[in-house]
CSV table of C-alpha atoms in Angstrom, one decimal:
chain,number,residue,atom,x,y,z
A,1,UNK,CA,-1.2,-38.9,9.8
A,2,UNK,CA,1.1,-36.1,9.6
A,3,UNK,CA,4.1,-36.6,10.8
A,4,UNK,CA,5.4,-33.8,8.8
A,5,UNK,CA,8.0,-30.9,10.5
A,6,UNK,CA,6.4,-27.5,11.1
A,7,UNK,CA,9.4,-25.7,11.4
A,8,UNK,CA,13.3,-26.3,12.3
A,9,UNK,CA,15.6,-23.5,14.2
A,10,UNK,CA,19.2,-23.5,14.1
A,11,UNK,CA,21.9,-21.4,15.8
A,12,UNK,CA,24.9,-20.2,13.9
A,13,UNK,CA,27.8,-18.6,16.2
A,14,UNK,CA,29.6,-17.5,12.7
A,15,UNK,CA,29.8,-17.4,8.8
A,16,UNK,CA,31.4,-20.6,8.5
A,17,UNK,CA,28.4,-22.5,10.6
A,18,UNK,CA,26.1,-20.4,8.4
A,19,UNK,CA,28.2,-22.2,5.6
A,20,UNK,CA,27.9,-25.4,7.1
A,21,UNK,CA,24.1,-25.2,7.6
A,22,UNK,CA,24.1,-24.4,3.9
A,23,UNK,CA,25.6,-27.0,2.7
A,24,UNK,CA,23.3,-29.3,4.8
A,25,UNK,CA,20.5,-27.8,3.1
A,26,UNK,CA,22.2,-28.0,-0.1
A,27,UNK,CA,22.7,-31.8,0.4
A,28,UNK,CA,18.8,-32.1,0.6
A,29,UNK,CA,17.7,-30.0,-2.3
A,30,UNK,CA,15.0,-31.5,-4.2
A,31,UNK,CA,14.5,-30.6,-7.9
A,32,UNK,CA,11.7,-27.9,-8.8
A,33,UNK,CA,11.7,-26.6,-5.1
A,34,UNK,CA,12.3,-22.8,-4.1
A,35,UNK,CA,14.0,-21.6,-0.9
A,36,UNK,CA,12.9,-17.9,0.2
A,37,UNK,CA,15.5,-16.2,2.1
A,38,UNK,CA,14.7,-13.5,4.7
A,39,UNK,CA,17.4,-11.2,6.8
A,40,UNK,CA,18.7,-7.8,6.9
A,41,UNK,CA,22.0,-6.6,5.1
A,42,UNK,CA,24.9,-8.2,6.5
A,43,UNK,CA,22.7,-11.1,7.8
A,44,UNK,CA,24.8,-14.1,5.6
A,45,UNK,CA,22.3,-14.8,2.9
A,46,UNK,CA,24.9,-14.7,0.3
A,47,UNK,CA,27.4,-16.8,2.8
A,48,UNK,CA,24.2,-19.3,3.3
A,49,UNK,CA,24.0,-19.6,-0.5
A,50,UNK,CA,27.7,-20.4,-0.8
A,51,UNK,CA,26.7,-23.7,1.6
A,52,UNK,CA,23.8,-24.7,-0.5
A,53,UNK,CA,26.0,-24.3,-3.6
A,54,UNK,CA,28.8,-26.3,-2.2
A,55,UNK,CA,26.3,-28.9,-0.5
A,56,UNK,CA,24.8,-29.3,-4.3
A,57,UNK,CA,28.0,-30.5,-5.8
A,58,UNK,CA,28.7,-27.1,-7.6
A,59,UNK,CA,31.9,-27.6,-9.0
A,60,UNK,CA,35.4,-25.5,-8.2
A,61,UNK,CA,35.0,-23.6,-10.9
A,62,UNK,CA,31.6,-21.9,-9.6
A,63,UNK,CA,31.8,-18.7,-7.7
A,64,UNK,CA,29.0,-18.0,-5.7
A,65,UNK,CA,28.6,-14.0,-5.2
A,66,UNK,CA,25.8,-11.4,-4.5
A,67,UNK,CA,23.8,-11.4,-7.4
A,68,UNK,CA,22.2,-7.9,-5.8
A,69,UNK,CA,23.5,-6.0,-9.7
A,70,UNK,CA,23.1,-9.0,-11.8
A,71,UNK,CA,19.7,-10.2,-10.5
A,72,UNK,CA,20.2,-13.5,-11.1
A,73,UNK,CA,23.0,-16.3,-11.4
A,74,UNK,CA,23.3,-20.0,-12.4
A,75,UNK,CA,25.6,-22.5,-10.7
A,76,UNK,CA,26.0,-26.3,-12.2
A,77,UNK,CA,25.6,-29.0,-9.5
A,78,UNK,CA,23.8,-32.2,-8.8
A,79,UNK,CA,20.8,-30.1,-9.3
A,80,UNK,CA,21.0,-26.6,-11.7
A,81,UNK,CA,20.7,-23.7,-9.3
A,82,UNK,CA,19.4,-20.4,-9.8
A,83,UNK,CA,20.5,-17.6,-7.6
A,84,UNK,CA,18.0,-14.9,-7.6
A,85,UNK,CA,18.6,-11.4,-5.2
A,86,UNK,CA,15.3,-9.0,-5.6
A,87,UNK,CA,16.8,-6.7,-3.2
A,88,UNK,CA,16.9,-4.2,-6.6
A,89,UNK,CA,13.2,-4.7,-7.6
A,90,UNK,CA,10.1,-3.2,-6.7
A,91,UNK,CA,7.7,-6.3,-6.3
A,92,UNK,CA,6.5,-9.4,-7.6
A,93,UNK,CA,5.3,-7.9,-11.0
A,94,UNK,CA,9.0,-7.1,-11.8
A,95,UNK,CA,10.1,-10.7,-11.0
A,96,UNK,CA,7.3,-11.8,-13.8
A,97,UNK,CA,8.4,-9.0,-16.4
A,98,UNK,CA,11.8,-10.3,-15.8
A,99,UNK,CA,11.0,-14.0,-16.9
A,100,UNK,CA,12.0,-15.1,-13.7
A,101,UNK,CA,8.9,-16.6,-12.8
A,102,UNK,CA,10.0,-19.4,-15.2
A,103,UNK,CA,12.5,-20.8,-12.8
A,104,UNK,CA,10.4,-21.9,-10.5
A,105,UNK,CA,8.5,-23.9,-13.4
A,106,UNK,CA,11.8,-26.0,-14.1
A,107,UNK,CA,13.2,-29.1,-12.4
A,108,UNK,CA,16.3,-26.7,-10.8
A,109,UNK,CA,15.9,-25.6,-7.7
A,110,UNK,CA,15.6,-21.7,-7.1
A,111,UNK,CA,17.0,-19.8,-3.9
A,112,UNK,CA,16.0,-15.9,-3.3
A,113,UNK,CA,17.3,-13.0,-1.5
A,114,UNK,CA,15.1,-10.8,0.4
A,115,UNK,CA,12.2,-13.0,-0.8
A,116,UNK,CA,9.7,-11.5,1.7
A,117,UNK,CA,9.5,-8.4,-1.1
A,118,UNK,CA,8.1,-11.0,-3.8
A,119,UNK,CA,6.5,-12.9,-1.9
A,120,UNK,CA,3.6,-13.6,-3.7
A,121,UNK,CA,5.4,-14.4,-6.9
A,122,UNK,CA,7.0,-17.7,-5.3
A,123,UNK,CA,5.3,-20.9,-5.6
A,124,UNK,CA,3.3,-22.0,-2.3
A,125,UNK,CA,5.3,-25.2,-2.0
A,126,UNK,CA,8.6,-23.0,-0.8
A,127,UNK,CA,11.1,-23.2,1.9
A,128,UNK,CA,11.7,-19.9,3.8
A,129,UNK,CA,14.8,-19.4,5.7
A,130,UNK,CA,14.6,-16.7,7.8
A,131,UNK,CA,18.5,-15.8,9.1
A,132,UNK,CA,18.1,-13.1,12.1
A,133,UNK,CA,21.2,-11.4,13.6
A,134,UNK,CA,21.3,-12.1,17.4
A,135,UNK,CA,25.0,-10.8,18.1
A,136,UNK,CA,28.0,-9.4,15.7
A,137,UNK,CA,28.4,-12.8,14.0
A,138,UNK,CA,25.9,-15.1,15.7
A,139,UNK,CA,22.4,-15.7,13.9
A,140,UNK,CA,19.5,-17.8,14.4
A,141,UNK,CA,18.2,-19.6,11.8
A,142,UNK,CA,14.5,-20.6,11.4
A,143,UNK,CA,13.3,-22.8,8.7
A,144,UNK,CA,9.5,-22.8,7.8
A,145,UNK,CA,8.6,-25.6,5.0
A,146,UNK,CA,5.4,-24.9,3.0
A,147,UNK,CA,4.5,-27.8,0.7
A,148,UNK,CA,5.5,-31.2,-0.3
A,149,UNK,CA,9.1,-30.5,-1.8
A,150,UNK,CA,10.1,-28.0,0.9
A,151,UNK,CA,9.0,-30.4,3.6
A,152,UNK,CA,10.6,-33.3,1.9
A,153,UNK,CA,13.7,-31.5,1.7
A,154,UNK,CA,13.9,-30.2,5.4
A,155,UNK,CA,13.0,-33.5,6.8
A,156,UNK,CA,16.1,-34.7,5.0
A,157,UNK,CA,18.0,-31.4,6.0
A,158,UNK,CA,17.0,-32.4,9.6
A,159,UNK,CA,18.1,-35.9,9.6
A,160,UNK,CA,21.4,-34.9,8.2
A,161,UNK,CA,22.3,-32.9,11.0
A,162,UNK,CA,20.7,-34.0,13.8
B,1,UNK,CA,40.1,2.6,-42.1
B,2,UNK,CA,37.3,0.5,-40.3
B,3,UNK,CA,34.3,2.6,-38.9
B,4,UNK,CA,32.6,0.2,-36.4
B,5,UNK,CA,28.9,1.3,-34.9
B,6,UNK,CA,28.8,-0.3,-31.2
B,7,UNK,CA,25.4,-0.5,-29.3
B,8,UNK,CA,25.1,-1.7,-25.5
B,9,UNK,CA,22.0,-2.7,-23.9
B,10,UNK,CA,23.3,-5.1,-21.0
B,11,UNK,CA,21.8,-3.3,-17.6
B,12,UNK,CA,20.7,0.3,-17.1
B,13,UNK,CA,21.9,1.9,-20.2
B,14,UNK,CA,21.1,2.3,-23.5
B,15,UNK,CA,23.8,3.2,-25.7
B,16,UNK,CA,25.6,3.5,-28.6
B,17,UNK,CA,28.6,4.6,-30.2
B,18,UNK,CA,30.8,5.4,-33.6
B,19,UNK,CA,34.3,4.3,-33.6
B,20,UNK,CA,37.1,4.4,-36.2
B,21,UNK,CA,39.9,1.9,-35.9
B,22,UNK,CA,39.4,0.5,-32.3
B,23,UNK,CA,40.7,4.0,-30.8
B,24,UNK,CA,39.2,6.9,-32.4
B,25,UNK,CA,35.7,7.7,-31.0
B,26,UNK,CA,33.6,9.7,-33.2
B,27,UNK,CA,30.7,9.6,-30.9
B,28,UNK,CA,29.5,7.9,-27.5
B,29,UNK,CA,25.8,8.5,-26.9
B,30,UNK,CA,24.2,7.2,-23.6
B,31,UNK,CA,20.6,7.6,-22.4
B,32,UNK,CA,21.1,6.6,-18.9
B,33,UNK,CA,18.1,5.4,-16.6
B,34,UNK,CA,19.6,6.5,-13.6
B,35,UNK,CA,17.0,9.2,-13.2
B,36,UNK,CA,13.8,6.6,-14.1
B,37,UNK,CA,15.2,4.7,-11.4
B,38,UNK,CA,16.7,6.7,-8.6
B,39,UNK,CA,13.3,7.3,-7.2
B,40,UNK,CA,13.0,3.5,-6.8
B,41,UNK,CA,16.7,3.1,-5.2
B,42,UNK,CA,17.4,0.6,-8.2
B,43,UNK,CA,17.2,-1.0,-11.4
B,44,UNK,CA,13.7,-2.1,-12.6
B,45,UNK,CA,13.8,-4.4,-15.2
B,46,UNK,CA,11.0,-3.6,-16.5
B,47,UNK,CA,11.4,-0.1,-17.1
B,48,UNK,CA,15.1,-1.0,-18.2
B,49,UNK,CA,14.0,-3.2,-20.9
B,50,UNK,CA,11.3,-1.3,-22.0
B,51,UNK,CA,13.2,1.8,-22.0
B,52,UNK,CA,15.8,0.1,-24.4
B,53,UNK,CA,13.2,-0.9,-26.9
B,54,UNK,CA,11.8,3.0,-27.0
B,55,UNK,CA,15.2,4.5,-26.7
B,56,UNK,CA,17.6,2.4,-28.9
B,57,UNK,CA,16.9,3.6,-31.9
B,58,UNK,CA,17.1,7.5,-31.3
B,59,UNK,CA,20.3,6.5,-29.8
B,60,UNK,CA,21.6,5.2,-32.7
B,61,UNK,CA,20.5,7.7,-35.0
B,62,UNK,CA,22.0,10.2,-32.8
B,63,UNK,CA,25.4,8.3,-32.9
B,64,UNK,CA,25.2,8.2,-36.5
B,65,UNK,CA,24.3,12.1,-36.6
B,66,UNK,CA,27.2,13.1,-34.0
B,67,UNK,CA,29.8,11.0,-36.1
B,68,UNK,CA,28.8,12.8,-39.4
B,69,UNK,CA,28.1,9.4,-41.2
B,70,UNK,CA,25.1,7.5,-42.7
B,71,UNK,CA,24.4,3.7,-42.0
B,72,UNK,CA,26.4,3.2,-45.5
B,73,UNK,CA,29.7,4.1,-43.8
B,74,UNK,CA,29.6,1.1,-41.4
B,75,UNK,CA,31.3,-1.5,-42.2
B,76,UNK,CA,30.7,-3.5,-39.1
B,77,UNK,CA,27.8,-3.8,-36.1
B,78,UNK,CA,29.1,-4.6,-32.7
B,79,UNK,CA,26.6,-5.6,-29.5
B,80,UNK,CA,27.3,-6.8,-26.1
B,81,UNK,CA,25.6,-9.8,-25.6
B,82,UNK,CA,27.3,-11.1,-22.3
B,83,UNK,CA,26.9,-10.7,-19.2
B,84,UNK,CA,23.4,-8.8,-18.5
B,85,UNK,CA,20.1,-9.3,-18.2
B,86,UNK,CA,19.3,-12.0,-20.1
B,87,UNK,CA,15.8,-9.5,-21.5
B,88,UNK,CA,18.0,-6.3,-22.0
B,89,UNK,CA,20.9,-7.8,-23.9
B,90,UNK,CA,18.5,-9.4,-26.2
B,91,UNK,CA,17.1,-5.6,-27.2
B,92,UNK,CA,20.6,-4.5,-28.2
B,93,UNK,CA,21.4,-8.3,-30.1
B,94,UNK,CA,18.4,-8.0,-32.2
B,95,UNK,CA,18.8,-4.6,-33.4
B,96,UNK,CA,22.3,-5.4,-34.0
B,97,UNK,CA,21.4,-8.6,-35.9
B,98,UNK,CA,18.8,-6.9,-37.8
B,99,UNK,CA,21.3,-4.2,-38.9
B,100,UNK,CA,23.9,-6.6,-39.9
B,101,UNK,CA,21.5,-8.2,-42.2
B,102,UNK,CA,19.9,-5.3,-43.6
B,103,UNK,CA,23.5,-4.0,-44.4
B,104,UNK,CA,25.4,-6.8,-45.4
B,105,UNK,CA,28.4,-5.9,-42.8
B,106,UNK,CA,29.8,-8.4,-40.4
B,107,UNK,CA,28.3,-8.8,-36.5
B,108,UNK,CA,31.0,-9.1,-33.9
B,109,UNK,CA,29.7,-10.3,-30.2
B,110,UNK,CA,31.5,-8.5,-27.5
B,111,UNK,CA,32.0,-9.9,-24.1
B,112,UNK,CA,30.5,-6.4,-21.8
B,113,UNK,CA,33.5,-7.2,-18.8
B,114,UNK,CA,36.7,-7.8,-21.8
B,115,UNK,CA,35.3,-4.7,-23.1
B,116,UNK,CA,35.6,-2.7,-19.7
B,117,UNK,CA,39.2,-4.4,-19.2
B,118,UNK,CA,40.1,-2.8,-22.4
B,119,UNK,CA,38.7,0.5,-22.2
B,120,UNK,CA,41.6,2.2,-20.5
B,121,UNK,CA,43.1,1.6,-24.2
B,122,UNK,CA,40.8,4.0,-25.7
B,123,UNK,CA,42.7,7.2,-27.3
B,124,UNK,CA,45.9,6.0,-26.1
B,125,UNK,CA,48.4,6.4,-28.7
B,126,UNK,CA,49.8,3.3,-28.3
B,127,UNK,CA,48.0,-0.1,-26.2
B,128,UNK,CA,49.0,-0.3,-22.9
B,129,UNK,CA,49.5,-4.0,-23.1
B,130,UNK,CA,50.4,-6.2,-21.2
B,131,UNK,CA,48.8,-4.4,-18.0
B,132,UNK,CA,47.0,-5.4,-14.9
B,133,UNK,CA,43.3,-4.1,-15.5
B,134,UNK,CA,41.2,-3.5,-12.3
B,135,UNK,CA,37.7,-3.6,-13.3
B,136,UNK,CA,35.3,-2.1,-10.6
B,137,UNK,CA,31.5,-1.8,-10.7
B,138,UNK,CA,28.4,-2.6,-9.5
B,139,UNK,CA,28.3,-6.0,-10.3
B,140,UNK,CA,32.1,-6.8,-11.0
B,141,UNK,CA,35.4,-5.9,-9.2
B,142,UNK,CA,38.1,-8.4,-10.9
B,143,UNK,CA,41.8,-8.1,-11.7
B,144,UNK,CA,42.5,-9.1,-14.8
B,145,UNK,CA,46.1,-9.7,-17.1
B,146,UNK,CA,45.8,-8.3,-20.4
B,147,UNK,CA,48.2,-9.2,-22.8
B,148,UNK,CA,46.3,-8.7,-25.6
B,149,UNK,CA,42.7,-7.2,-26.8
B,150,UNK,CA,42.1,-10.9,-27.4
B,151,UNK,CA,43.9,-12.3,-24.3
B,152,UNK,CA,42.6,-11.3,-21.2
B,153,UNK,CA,42.7,-13.4,-18.4
B,154,UNK,CA,40.6,-13.0,-15.0
B,155,UNK,CA,43.5,-13.5,-12.2
B,156,UNK,CA,41.2,-12.4,-9.3
B,157,UNK,CA,37.7,-11.1,-8.2
B,158,UNK,CA,35.5,-11.2,-5.6
B,159,UNK,CA,34.0,-13.6,-3.2
B,160,UNK,CA,30.5,-12.1,-2.4
B,161,UNK,CA,29.7,-8.5,-2.9
B,162,UNK,CA,31.5,-6.1,-5.9
B,163,UNK,CA,33.1,-3.0,-4.7
B,164,UNK,CA,30.2,-0.6,-6.1
B,165,UNK,CA,27.6,-2.9,-4.1
B,166,UNK,CA,29.1,-2.0,-1.1
B,167,UNK,CA,28.9,1.6,-2.0
B,168,UNK,CA,25.5,1.5,-2.9
B,169,UNK,CA,24.3,-0.5,0.3
B,170,UNK,CA,26.5,1.8,2.4
B,171,UNK,CA,24.6,4.8,0.8
B,172,UNK,CA,21.3,2.9,1.8
B,173,UNK,CA,22.7,2.6,5.4
B,174,UNK,CA,23.7,5.8,5.6
B,175,UNK,CA,20.1,6.8,4.2
B,176,UNK,CA,22.1,8.8,1.0
B,177,UNK,CA,19.7,8.5,-2.7
B,178,UNK,CA,20.4,6.3,-5.3
B,179,UNK,CA,22.9,6.0,-6.8
B,180,UNK,CA,25.3,5.6,-3.7
B,181,UNK,CA,28.8,5.5,-5.1
B,182,UNK,CA,29.1,9.4,-5.9
B,183,UNK,CA,26.9,10.3,-2.9
B,184,UNK,CA,29.4,8.2,-0.6
B,185,UNK,CA,32.3,9.9,-2.2
B,186,UNK,CA,30.9,13.5,-2.3
B,187,UNK,CA,30.3,13.2,1.6
B,188,UNK,CA,33.6,11.3,2.3
B,189,UNK,CA,35.1,15.1,1.1
B,190,UNK,CA,34.0,16.3,4.0
B,191,UNK,CA,35.1,13.2,6.6
B,192,UNK,CA,38.4,12.1,8.3
B,193,UNK,CA,39.4,8.7,6.7
B,194,UNK,CA,41.1,7.7,9.6
B,195,UNK,CA,38.7,8.2,12.3
B,196,UNK,CA,37.1,4.9,11.7
B,197,UNK,CA,39.5,2.1,11.1
B,198,UNK,CA,37.1,-0.4,9.1
B,199,UNK,CA,38.3,-3.8,8.2
B,200,UNK,CA,40.5,-4.5,5.3
B,201,UNK,CA,39.8,-8.1,4.3
B,202,UNK,CA,43.0,-9.2,2.3
B,203,UNK,CA,42.3,-12.9,2.3
B,204,UNK,CA,45.6,-14.5,3.1
B,205,UNK,CA,49.0,-13.2,1.7
B,206,UNK,CA,48.8,-15.2,-1.8
B,207,UNK,CA,45.0,-14.0,-2.6
B,208,UNK,CA,43.8,-11.5,-5.8
B,209,UNK,CA,40.2,-12.2,-4.7
B,210,UNK,CA,38.4,-9.6,-3.1
B,211,UNK,CA,35.9,-9.4,-0.1
B,212,UNK,CA,33.3,-6.6,0.2
B,213,UNK,CA,30.3,-8.5,2.3
B,214,UNK,CA,32.3,-7.8,5.8
B,215,UNK,CA,32.9,-3.9,5.5
B,216,UNK,CA,29.5,-3.5,4.9
B,217,UNK,CA,28.7,-5.5,8.0
B,218,UNK,CA,30.8,-3.5,9.6
B,219,UNK,CA,29.4,-0.4,8.5
B,220,UNK,CA,26.4,-1.7,9.7
B,221,UNK,CA,26.8,-2.2,13.0
B,222,UNK,CA,28.9,1.1,13.5
B,223,UNK,CA,25.8,2.8,12.3
B,224,UNK,CA,23.2,0.9,13.9
B,225,UNK,CA,25.0,-0.6,17.3
B,226,UNK,CA,26.3,-4.2,17.9
B,227,UNK,CA,23.7,-6.8,16.5
B,228,UNK,CA,20.9,-4.7,15.5
B,229,UNK,CA,20.1,-4.2,11.9
B,230,UNK,CA,18.5,-0.7,12.2
B,231,UNK,CA,18.4,2.5,13.8
B,232,UNK,CA,21.3,4.6,15.1
B,233,UNK,CA,21.6,7.0,12.3
B,234,UNK,CA,19.4,9.5,14.0
B,235,UNK,CA,22.4,10.1,16.7
B,236,UNK,CA,25.2,10.5,14.4
B,237,UNK,CA,26.1,14.0,13.4
B,238,UNK,CA,26.6,15.0,9.6
B,239,UNK,CA,30.4,15.1,10.6
B,240,UNK,CA,29.9,11.8,11.8
B,241,UNK,CA,28.0,10.3,8.6
B,242,UNK,CA,31.2,11.9,6.4
B,243,UNK,CA,33.8,10.4,8.8
B,244,UNK,CA,31.8,6.8,8.3
B,245,UNK,CA,31.9,7.4,4.6
B,246,UNK,CA,35.4,8.7,4.1
B,247,UNK,CA,36.8,5.5,6.5
B,248,UNK,CA,34.5,2.9,4.2
B,249,UNK,CA,35.6,4.6,1.1
B,250,UNK,CA,39.2,4.9,2.7
B,251,UNK,CA,39.2,0.8,3.4
B,252,UNK,CA,37.8,-0.2,0.0
B,253,UNK,CA,40.6,1.6,-2.2
B,254,UNK,CA,42.9,0.4,0.2
B,255,UNK,CA,42.2,-2.7,-0.8
B,256,UNK,CA,41.5,-2.7,-3.9
B,257,UNK,CA,45.2,-0.9,-4.4
B,258,UNK,CA,46.9,-3.1,-2.4
B,259,UNK,CA,45.6,-6.1,-4.4
B,260,UNK,CA,46.4,-4.2,-7.7
B,261,UNK,CA,50.1,-3.8,-6.7
B,262,UNK,CA,49.8,-7.6,-5.3
B,263,UNK,CA,49.2,-8.5,-9.1
B,264,UNK,CA,51.7,-6.5,-10.5
B,265,UNK,CA,54.3,-8.1,-8.0
B,266,UNK,CA,53.2,-11.5,-9.1
B,267,UNK,CA,53.1,-11.2,-13.1
B,268,UNK,CA,56.1,-8.4,-12.9
B,269,UNK,CA,54.3,-6.4,-15.4
B,270,UNK,CA,54.9,-2.7,-15.2
B,271,UNK,CA,51.8,-1.1,-16.3
B,272,UNK,CA,48.0,-1.0,-14.7
B,273,UNK,CA,44.9,0.2,-16.1
B,274,UNK,CA,41.7,1.0,-14.5
B,275,UNK,CA,38.4,0.9,-15.6
B,276,UNK,CA,34.2,0.1,-14.9
B,277,UNK,CA,31.8,2.3,-13.2
B,278,UNK,CA,33.7,2.9,-9.6
B,279,UNK,CA,36.4,3.8,-11.6
B,280,UNK,CA,34.7,7.5,-12.2
B,281,UNK,CA,35.9,7.6,-8.1
B,282,UNK,CA,38.2,10.4,-8.1
B,283,UNK,CA,39.6,9.4,-4.8
B,284,UNK,CA,40.0,5.7,-6.4
B,285,UNK,CA,41.9,6.8,-9.4
B,286,UNK,CA,44.4,9.2,-7.6
B,287,UNK,CA,45.0,6.5,-4.7
B,288,UNK,CA,46.3,4.1,-7.6
B,289,UNK,CA,47.8,6.8,-9.7
B,290,UNK,CA,49.8,7.9,-6.7
B,291,UNK,CA,50.7,4.0,-5.7
B,292,UNK,CA,51.6,3.4,-9.4
B,293,UNK,CA,53.9,6.7,-9.4
B,294,UNK,CA,55.6,5.6,-6.3
B,295,UNK,CA,56.6,2.5,-7.8
B,296,UNK,CA,57.3,3.5,-11.3
B,297,UNK,CA,54.7,2.0,-12.7
B,298,UNK,CA,52.9,3.1,-15.5
B,299,UNK,CA,49.2,4.2,-15.1
B,300,UNK,CA,45.9,4.4,-17.1
B,301,UNK,CA,42.4,5.1,-15.8
B,302,UNK,CA,39.6,4.9,-18.4
B,303,UNK,CA,38.3,8.2,-19.4
B,304,UNK,CA,35.1,8.5,-16.9
B,305,UNK,CA,33.0,8.6,-20.4
B,306,UNK,CA,34.1,5.1,-20.8
B,307,UNK,CA,34.2,4.1,-17.0
B,308,UNK,CA,30.5,3.3,-16.9
B,309,UNK,CA,28.2,1.4,-19.3
B,310,UNK,CA,29.1,2.6,-23.0
B,311,UNK,CA,29.3,1.6,-26.1
B,312,UNK,CA,32.2,3.3,-27.5
B,313,UNK,CA,34.4,0.6,-25.3
B,314,UNK,CA,32.1,-2.3,-27.5
B,315,UNK,CA,33.4,-1.0,-30.6
B,316,UNK,CA,37.1,-0.4,-29.4
B,317,UNK,CA,37.5,-4.1,-28.6
B,318,UNK,CA,35.1,-5.3,-31.4
B,319,UNK,CA,38.0,-3.5,-33.8
B,320,UNK,CA,40.3,-6.1,-32.3
B,321,UNK,CA,38.0,-9.1,-32.6
B,322,UNK,CA,37.1,-8.4,-36.6
B,323,UNK,CA,40.8,-8.0,-37.3
B,324,UNK,CA,41.0,-11.6,-36.2
B,325,UNK,CA,37.9,-12.7,-38.0
B,326,UNK,CA,35.8,-13.2,-34.9
B,327,UNK,CA,32.5,-12.2,-36.5
B,328,UNK,CA,29.3,-13.9,-35.3
B,329,UNK,CA,26.2,-15.4,-37.1
B,330,UNK,CA,22.9,-14.2,-37.2
B,331,UNK,CA,21.8,-16.8,-35.1
B,332,UNK,CA,23.6,-14.8,-32.1
B,333,UNK,CA,22.1,-15.2,-28.7
B,334,UNK,CA,22.2,-13.4,-25.2
B,335,UNK,CA,24.0,-14.8,-22.4
B,336,UNK,CA,23.4,-13.7,-18.7
B,337,UNK,CA,27.0,-14.8,-17.8
B,338,UNK,CA,30.5,-14.2,-19.2
B,339,UNK,CA,32.3,-17.4,-20.2
B,340,UNK,CA,30.3,-20.4,-21.7
B,341,UNK,CA,26.5,-20.1,-22.0
B,342,UNK,CA,24.5,-21.4,-18.7
B,343,UNK,CA,21.4,-23.2,-19.3
B,344,UNK,CA,18.2,-21.1,-19.8
B,345,UNK,CA,20.1,-18.0,-20.1
B,346,UNK,CA,19.0,-17.4,-23.6
B,347,UNK,CA,15.6,-15.7,-24.7
B,348,UNK,CA,13.9,-14.9,-27.5
């Protein structure tokens, strides 16, 4: 019997609402899972990750900033969280060359900005979140789970916001 | 007289320098990878690490030759061991450990960002401390209170994008080549900085933090049209593009200057120093200098050679660490983050 949810869609009317959706997802994170974020410049990807880190119970000292230049940042919390940004990378081979594929085999959670650029380097079991601008501050968020931990996380997330 | 060899491989540049007594720079060699990266539009880590390995020996030899010294004259080896790309940092750290062991000389581990904060002091007759240091680069935008080389306290930093990152992303929106910062400054010279009033995010009256994500988005919508994420650039004339660049740059600089003055007001300090890669932006240097002059504050910007990533600043700060007996062991690791090591950041 397959009762698993295939996808979830939510509208955000502001950066604050994008943050709040991230908080919900952060509370539902499952160890070892990866989240691939898709969306253009200014879609609110880093804002969403701020929410995820907060929902994951990051201590106050944790500061979530764009890893575009630093490529990866790590945040403490309920689960260890890797925040990766592949904006400056040429493709999947470079993610592997950096050793970032190690993150996927740890019990930490991994969230990747611009993940569509390294699609084949992500584990098959990943939650894909697309942030699509629909207006100046409004965004359409679609959550698409592939695999068990992504489904488990999204089920918990859906229950918490329904 | 203490001769220190500095090594820096934290990100794009492979660098080595020889500095005497923390301020007398005898050589400052940087093998830039910008040419390698520009065709990719950014840092390519695989290339970066390989290039560090291929170039570091030659860069160290050139630094020694330019300084007119041999390995026997080196009294300590300083190396950046945080923050940066773990794989890239490790190449410099391994080279430094090897030299330290072979020569039997002390090893000094330097924080890259602290070295930037200290970089405006290089070459000055007297130390500028205590001072407010504004450090602006692609990966960092922070305000520090520097009371001494060993007393560097961060009092504000970006909540989202670094200023240099905003420059690069706006350059991408305007379809300018990498690296974007110098391109924006070049084009902005032909534009009217007040033609477009881009937002200045001040984060409330008390905050010393920065936010440059909003202005990036504002530029995007100005170019692409409200709610759109592409197109529109073809409708702009080169004069329009120049106005966008000038308006964007003016807004970023305005925030940087106002926050720095706010930090001065908060601390009561009378000196401001500027460092980091974006400090090479002459419009920023002049704006901050003018603001300081107007308020009778002393201002020092790091020499442009010490703005981008370099090893002279590493050897310069290391001198003060050595004087305090802060040396590292041969078990020294590289860390991706500043401060305490986060899990899983070491390699090798």
